mmCIF file of C-alpha atoms in Angstrom:
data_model
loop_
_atom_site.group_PDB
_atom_site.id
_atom_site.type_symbol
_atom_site.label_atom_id
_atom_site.label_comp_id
_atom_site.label_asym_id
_atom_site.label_seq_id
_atom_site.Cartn_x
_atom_site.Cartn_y
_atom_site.Cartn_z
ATOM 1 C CA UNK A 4 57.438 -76.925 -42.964
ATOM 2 C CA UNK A 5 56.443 -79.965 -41.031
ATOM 3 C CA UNK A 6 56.149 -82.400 -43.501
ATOM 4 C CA UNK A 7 59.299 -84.172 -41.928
ATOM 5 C CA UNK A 8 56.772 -85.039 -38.905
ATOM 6 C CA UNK A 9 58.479 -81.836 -37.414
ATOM 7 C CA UNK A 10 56.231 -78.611 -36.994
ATOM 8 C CA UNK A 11 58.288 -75.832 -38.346
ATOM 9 C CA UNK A 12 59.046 -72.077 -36.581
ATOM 10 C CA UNK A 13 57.364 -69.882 -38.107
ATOM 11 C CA UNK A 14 52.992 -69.031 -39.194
ATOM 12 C CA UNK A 15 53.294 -70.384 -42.603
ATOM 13 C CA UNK A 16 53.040 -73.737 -43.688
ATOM 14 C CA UNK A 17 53.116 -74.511 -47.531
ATOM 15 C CA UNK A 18 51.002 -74.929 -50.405
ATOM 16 C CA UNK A 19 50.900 -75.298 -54.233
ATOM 17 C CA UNK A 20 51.939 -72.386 -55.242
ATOM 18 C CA UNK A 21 54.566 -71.677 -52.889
ATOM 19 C CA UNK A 22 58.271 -72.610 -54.058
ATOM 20 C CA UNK A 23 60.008 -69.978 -52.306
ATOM 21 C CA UNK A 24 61.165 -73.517 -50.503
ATOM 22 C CA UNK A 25 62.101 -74.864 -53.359
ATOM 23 C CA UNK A 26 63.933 -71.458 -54.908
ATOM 24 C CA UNK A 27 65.971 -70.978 -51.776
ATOM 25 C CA UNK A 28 67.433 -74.438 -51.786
ATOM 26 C CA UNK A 29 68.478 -74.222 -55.234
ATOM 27 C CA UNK A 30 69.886 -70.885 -54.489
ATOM 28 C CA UNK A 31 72.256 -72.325 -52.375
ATOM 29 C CA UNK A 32 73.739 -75.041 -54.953
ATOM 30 C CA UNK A 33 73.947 -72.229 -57.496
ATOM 31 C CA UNK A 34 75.714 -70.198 -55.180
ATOM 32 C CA UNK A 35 78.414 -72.878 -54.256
ATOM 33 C CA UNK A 36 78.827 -73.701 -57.941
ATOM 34 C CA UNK A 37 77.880 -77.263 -56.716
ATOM 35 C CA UNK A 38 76.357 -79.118 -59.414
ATOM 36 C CA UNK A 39 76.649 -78.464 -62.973
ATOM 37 C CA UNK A 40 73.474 -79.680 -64.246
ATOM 38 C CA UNK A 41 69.797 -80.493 -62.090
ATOM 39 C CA UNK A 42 67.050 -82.116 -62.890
ATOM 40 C CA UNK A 43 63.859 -81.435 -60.583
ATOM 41 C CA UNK A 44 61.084 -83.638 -60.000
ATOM 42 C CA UNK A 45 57.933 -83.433 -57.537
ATOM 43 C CA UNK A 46 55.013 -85.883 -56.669
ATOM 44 C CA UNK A 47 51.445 -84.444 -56.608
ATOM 45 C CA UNK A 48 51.939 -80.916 -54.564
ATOM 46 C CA UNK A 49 55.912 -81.420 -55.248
ATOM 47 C CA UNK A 50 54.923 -81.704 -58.742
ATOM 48 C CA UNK A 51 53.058 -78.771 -58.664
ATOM 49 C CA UNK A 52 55.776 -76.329 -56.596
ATOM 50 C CA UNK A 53 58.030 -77.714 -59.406
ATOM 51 C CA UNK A 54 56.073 -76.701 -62.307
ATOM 52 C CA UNK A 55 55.132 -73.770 -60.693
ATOM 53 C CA UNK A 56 58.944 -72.303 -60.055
ATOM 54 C CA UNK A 57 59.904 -73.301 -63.591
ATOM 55 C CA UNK A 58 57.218 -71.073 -64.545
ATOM 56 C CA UNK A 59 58.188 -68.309 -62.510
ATOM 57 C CA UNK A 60 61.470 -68.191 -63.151
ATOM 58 C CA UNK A 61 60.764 -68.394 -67.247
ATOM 59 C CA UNK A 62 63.648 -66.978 -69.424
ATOM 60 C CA UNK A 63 65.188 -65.794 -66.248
ATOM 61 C CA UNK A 64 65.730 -69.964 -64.976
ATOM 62 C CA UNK A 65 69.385 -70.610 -63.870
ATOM 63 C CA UNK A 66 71.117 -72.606 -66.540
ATOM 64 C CA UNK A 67 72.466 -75.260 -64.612
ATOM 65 C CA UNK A 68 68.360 -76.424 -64.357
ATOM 66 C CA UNK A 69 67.824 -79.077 -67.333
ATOM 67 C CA UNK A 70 64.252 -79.102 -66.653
ATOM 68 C CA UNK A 71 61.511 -80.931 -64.500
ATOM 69 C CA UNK A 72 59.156 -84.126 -64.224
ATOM 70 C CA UNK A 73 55.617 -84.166 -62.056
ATOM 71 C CA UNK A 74 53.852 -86.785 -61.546
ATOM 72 C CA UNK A 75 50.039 -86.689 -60.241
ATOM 73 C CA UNK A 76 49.444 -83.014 -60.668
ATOM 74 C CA UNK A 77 46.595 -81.121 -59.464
ATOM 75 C CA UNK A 78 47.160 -78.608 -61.963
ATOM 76 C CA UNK A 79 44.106 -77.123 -62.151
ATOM 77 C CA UNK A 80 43.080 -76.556 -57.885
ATOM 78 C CA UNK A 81 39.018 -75.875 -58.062
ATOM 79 C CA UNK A 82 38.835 -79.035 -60.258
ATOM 80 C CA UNK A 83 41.058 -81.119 -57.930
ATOM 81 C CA UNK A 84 39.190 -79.905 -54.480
ATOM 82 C CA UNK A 85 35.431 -81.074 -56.047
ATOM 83 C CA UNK A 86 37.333 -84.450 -56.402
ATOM 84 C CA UNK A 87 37.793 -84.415 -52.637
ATOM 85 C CA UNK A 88 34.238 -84.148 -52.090
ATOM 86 C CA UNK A 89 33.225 -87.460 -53.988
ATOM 87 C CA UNK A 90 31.585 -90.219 -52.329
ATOM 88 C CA UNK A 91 34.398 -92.561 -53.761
ATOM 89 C CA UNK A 92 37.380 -90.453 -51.995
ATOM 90 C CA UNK A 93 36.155 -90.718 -48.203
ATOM 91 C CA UNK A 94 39.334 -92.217 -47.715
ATOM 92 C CA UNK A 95 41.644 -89.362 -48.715
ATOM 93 C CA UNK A 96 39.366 -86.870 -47.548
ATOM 94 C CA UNK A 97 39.444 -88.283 -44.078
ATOM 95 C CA UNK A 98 43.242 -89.054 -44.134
ATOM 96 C CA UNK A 99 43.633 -85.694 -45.365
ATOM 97 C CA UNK A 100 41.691 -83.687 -43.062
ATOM 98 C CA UNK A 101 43.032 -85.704 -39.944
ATOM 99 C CA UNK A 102 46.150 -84.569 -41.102
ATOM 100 C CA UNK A 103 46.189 -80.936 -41.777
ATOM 101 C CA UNK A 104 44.044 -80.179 -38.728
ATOM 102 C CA UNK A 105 46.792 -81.963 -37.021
ATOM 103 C CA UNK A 106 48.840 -79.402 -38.144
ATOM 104 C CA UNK A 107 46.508 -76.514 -38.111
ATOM 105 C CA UNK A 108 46.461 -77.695 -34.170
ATOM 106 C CA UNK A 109 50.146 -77.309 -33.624
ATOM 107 C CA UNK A 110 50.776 -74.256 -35.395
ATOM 108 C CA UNK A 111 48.202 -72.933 -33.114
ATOM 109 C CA UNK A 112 50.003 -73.981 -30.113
ATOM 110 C CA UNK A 113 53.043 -71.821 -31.503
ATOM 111 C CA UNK A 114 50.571 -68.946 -32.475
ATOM 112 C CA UNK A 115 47.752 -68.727 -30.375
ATOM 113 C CA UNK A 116 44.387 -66.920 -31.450
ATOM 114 C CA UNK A 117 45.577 -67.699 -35.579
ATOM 115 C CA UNK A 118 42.343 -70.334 -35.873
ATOM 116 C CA UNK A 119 39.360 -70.389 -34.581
ATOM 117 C CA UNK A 120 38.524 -74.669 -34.248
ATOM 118 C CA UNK A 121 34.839 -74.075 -33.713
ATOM 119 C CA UNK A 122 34.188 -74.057 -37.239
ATOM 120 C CA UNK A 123 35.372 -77.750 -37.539
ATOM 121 C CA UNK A 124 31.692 -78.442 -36.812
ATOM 122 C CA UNK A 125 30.494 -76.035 -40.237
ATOM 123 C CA UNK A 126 32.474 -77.860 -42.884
ATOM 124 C CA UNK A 127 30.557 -79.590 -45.364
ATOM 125 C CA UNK A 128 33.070 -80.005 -47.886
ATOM 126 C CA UNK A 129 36.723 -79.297 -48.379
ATOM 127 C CA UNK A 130 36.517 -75.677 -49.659
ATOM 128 C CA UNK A 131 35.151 -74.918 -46.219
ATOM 129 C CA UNK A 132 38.507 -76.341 -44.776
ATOM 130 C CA UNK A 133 40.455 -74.181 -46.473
ATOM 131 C CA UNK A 134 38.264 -70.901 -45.826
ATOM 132 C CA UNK A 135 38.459 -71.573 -42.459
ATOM 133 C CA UNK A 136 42.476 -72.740 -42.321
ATOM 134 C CA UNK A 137 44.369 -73.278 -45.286
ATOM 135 C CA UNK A 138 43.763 -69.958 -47.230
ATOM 136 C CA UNK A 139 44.588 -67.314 -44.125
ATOM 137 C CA UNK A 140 47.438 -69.074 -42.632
ATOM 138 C CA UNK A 141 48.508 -69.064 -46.146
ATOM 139 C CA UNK A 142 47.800 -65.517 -47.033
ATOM 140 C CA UNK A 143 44.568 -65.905 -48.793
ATOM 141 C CA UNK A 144 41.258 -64.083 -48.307
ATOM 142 C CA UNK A 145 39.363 -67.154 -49.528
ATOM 143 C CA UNK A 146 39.608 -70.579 -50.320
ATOM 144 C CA UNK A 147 38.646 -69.528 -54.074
ATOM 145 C CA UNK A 148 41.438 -66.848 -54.210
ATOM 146 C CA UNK A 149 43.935 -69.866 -52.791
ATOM 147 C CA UNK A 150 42.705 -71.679 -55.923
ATOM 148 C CA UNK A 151 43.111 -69.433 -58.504
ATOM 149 C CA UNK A 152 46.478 -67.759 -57.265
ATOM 150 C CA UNK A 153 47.943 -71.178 -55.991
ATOM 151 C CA UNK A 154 46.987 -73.107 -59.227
ATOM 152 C CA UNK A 155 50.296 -74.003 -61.416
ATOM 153 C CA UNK A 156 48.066 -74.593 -64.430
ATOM 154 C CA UNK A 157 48.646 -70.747 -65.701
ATOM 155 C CA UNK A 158 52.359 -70.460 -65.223
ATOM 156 C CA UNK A 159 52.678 -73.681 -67.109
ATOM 157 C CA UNK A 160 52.768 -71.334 -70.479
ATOM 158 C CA UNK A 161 55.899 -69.344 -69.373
ATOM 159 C CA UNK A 162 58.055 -72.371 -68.964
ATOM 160 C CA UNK A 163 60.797 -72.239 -70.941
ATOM 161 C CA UNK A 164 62.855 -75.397 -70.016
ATOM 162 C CA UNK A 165 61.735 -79.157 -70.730
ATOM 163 C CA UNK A 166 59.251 -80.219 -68.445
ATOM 164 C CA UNK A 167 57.179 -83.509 -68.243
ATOM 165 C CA UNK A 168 53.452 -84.279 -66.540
ATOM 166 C CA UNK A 169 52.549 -87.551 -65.901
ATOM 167 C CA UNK A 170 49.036 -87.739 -64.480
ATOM 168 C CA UNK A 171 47.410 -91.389 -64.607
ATOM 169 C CA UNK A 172 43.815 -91.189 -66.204
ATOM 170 C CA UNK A 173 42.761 -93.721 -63.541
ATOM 171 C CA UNK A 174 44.169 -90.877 -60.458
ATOM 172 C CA UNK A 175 41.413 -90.612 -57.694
ATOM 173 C CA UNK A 176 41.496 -87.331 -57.299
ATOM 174 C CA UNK A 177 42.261 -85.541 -60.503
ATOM 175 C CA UNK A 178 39.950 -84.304 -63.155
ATOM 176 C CA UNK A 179 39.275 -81.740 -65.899
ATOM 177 C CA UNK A 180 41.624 -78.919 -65.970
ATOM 178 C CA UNK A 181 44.303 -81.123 -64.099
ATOM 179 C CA UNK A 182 45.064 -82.614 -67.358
ATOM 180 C CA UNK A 183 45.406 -79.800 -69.341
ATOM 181 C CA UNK A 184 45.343 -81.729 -72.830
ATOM 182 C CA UNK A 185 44.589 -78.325 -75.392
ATOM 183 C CA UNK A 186 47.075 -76.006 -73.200
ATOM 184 C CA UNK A 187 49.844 -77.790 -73.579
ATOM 185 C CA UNK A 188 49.484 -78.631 -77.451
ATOM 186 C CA UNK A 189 50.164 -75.026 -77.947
ATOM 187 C CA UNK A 190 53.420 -75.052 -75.649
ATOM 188 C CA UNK A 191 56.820 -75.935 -76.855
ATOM 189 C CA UNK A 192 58.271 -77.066 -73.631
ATOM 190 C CA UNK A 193 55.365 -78.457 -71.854
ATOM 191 C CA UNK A 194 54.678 -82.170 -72.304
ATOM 192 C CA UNK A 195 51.516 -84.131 -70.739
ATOM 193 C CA UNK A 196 51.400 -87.955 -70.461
ATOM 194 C CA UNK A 197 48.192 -90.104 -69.385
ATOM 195 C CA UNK A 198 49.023 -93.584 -68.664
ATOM 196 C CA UNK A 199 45.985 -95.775 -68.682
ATOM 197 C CA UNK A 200 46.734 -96.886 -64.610
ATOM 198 C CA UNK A 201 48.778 -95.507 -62.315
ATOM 199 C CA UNK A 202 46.288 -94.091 -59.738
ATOM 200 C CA UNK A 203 47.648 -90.955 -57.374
ATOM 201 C CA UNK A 204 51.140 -91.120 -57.347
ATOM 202 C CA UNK A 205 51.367 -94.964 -57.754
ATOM 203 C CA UNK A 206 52.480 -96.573 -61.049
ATOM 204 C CA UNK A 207 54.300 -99.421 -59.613
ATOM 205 C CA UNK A 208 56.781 -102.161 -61.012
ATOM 206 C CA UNK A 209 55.976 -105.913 -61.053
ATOM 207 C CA UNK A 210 58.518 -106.084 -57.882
ATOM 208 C CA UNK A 211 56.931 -103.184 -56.006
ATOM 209 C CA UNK A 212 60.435 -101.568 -54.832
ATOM 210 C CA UNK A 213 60.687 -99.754 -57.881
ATOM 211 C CA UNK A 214 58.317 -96.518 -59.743
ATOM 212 C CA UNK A 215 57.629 -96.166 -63.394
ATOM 213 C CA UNK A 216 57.441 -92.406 -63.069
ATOM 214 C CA UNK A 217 61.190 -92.892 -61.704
ATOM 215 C CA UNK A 218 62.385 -94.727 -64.545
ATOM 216 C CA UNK A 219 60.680 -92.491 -67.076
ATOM 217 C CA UNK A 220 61.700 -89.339 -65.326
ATOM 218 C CA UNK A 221 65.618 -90.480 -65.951
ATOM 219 C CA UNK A 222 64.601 -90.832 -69.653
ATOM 220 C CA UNK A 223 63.128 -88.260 -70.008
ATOM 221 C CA UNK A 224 66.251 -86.012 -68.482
ATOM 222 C CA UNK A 225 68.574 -88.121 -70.416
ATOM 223 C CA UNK A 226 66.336 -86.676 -74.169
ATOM 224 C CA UNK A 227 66.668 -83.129 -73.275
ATOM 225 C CA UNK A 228 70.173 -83.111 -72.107
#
């Protein structure tokens, strides 16, 4: 849904608490019978679609799915947003806005009339971006009901397969309820990791072609198998 540097077909884009994406691929594998066993695994909004299907799905979760791993998770969406907003992020909140306007500006090439780019000039912060574009196109009345309802940190309770956060404590643009320490002591299937560094999906090895998160995702799956 344009995230391939392609503008997909129809109104909706995608957002946190959207895997209907994510459902409808793995519908197709456990139709075809074609893998016996998978292991999912998301980066920042990835992460989050992730933990957010596992948690939807709950008791009901096809077997073949061994569980999940998500690294740099804005669990928690108000919390992450006000992160946006601080001085030190100017760089991610101007990469970020270039981008989704970019994409706000296409989709209204496709569908005419669906925003109305005047109020670029109001925002003020990044809850005024999504009032403006990211809630409606999504199906929100607000940006605060797009938080709440988009949020994976509720749904992390219903998960009933093995699943693994890894947010950094150093990450840019998490904070509070995106590491949801208490929550998940209560859970049985829930895990949370903090590594000291690691920044927003970063964490690094000394040669720089390989990812920590990668290598501790695989032994992670390997435990729960």
């Amino acid at each position: 849904r344009s995230c391939s540097g392609e503008i997909n077909r129809t109104r909706k884009l995608y957002h946190h608490g959207d895997a209907d994406d994510l459902r409808y691929v793995l519908q197709l594998f456990f139709d075809e019978n074609r893998y016996q066993k998978i292991a999912l695994m998301g980066n920042s909004m990835g992460g989050s679609i992730v933990m957010r299907y596992l948690g939807e799905e709950g008791e009901g979760v096809h077997p073949s799915i061994i569980g999940g791993v998500a690294v740099s998770v804005p669990c928690d969406l108000t919390d992450g947003v006000e992160t946006i907003d601080e001085p030190r992020n100017w760089m991610f909140r101007k990469r970020f806005l270039k981008m989704l306007t970019d994409k706000m500006r296409a989709k209204e090439a496709q569908f005419p009339g669906t925003f109305d780019f005047s109020k670029l000039k109001e925002i003020t912060c990044w809850e005024d971006f999504d009032d403006y574009f990211s809630a409606p196109v999504n199906g929100f009345k607000s940006a605060q009901q797009f938080y709440t309802e988009a949020s994976c940190l509720p749904f992390l309770k219903q998960i009933k397969k093995p699943a693994l956060i890894i947010n950094a404590k150093n990450d840019p643009i998490l904070k509070g309820r995106c590491y949801p320490t208490e929550a998940v002591r209560k859970m049985d299937e829930v895990w949370l990791e903090m590594p000291e560094h690691g920044g927003h999906v970063g964490f690094p090895e000394k040669n720089l072609l390989k990812s920590w998160t990668d290598k501790r995702a695989a032994l992670f799956f390997e435990e729960v198998l």
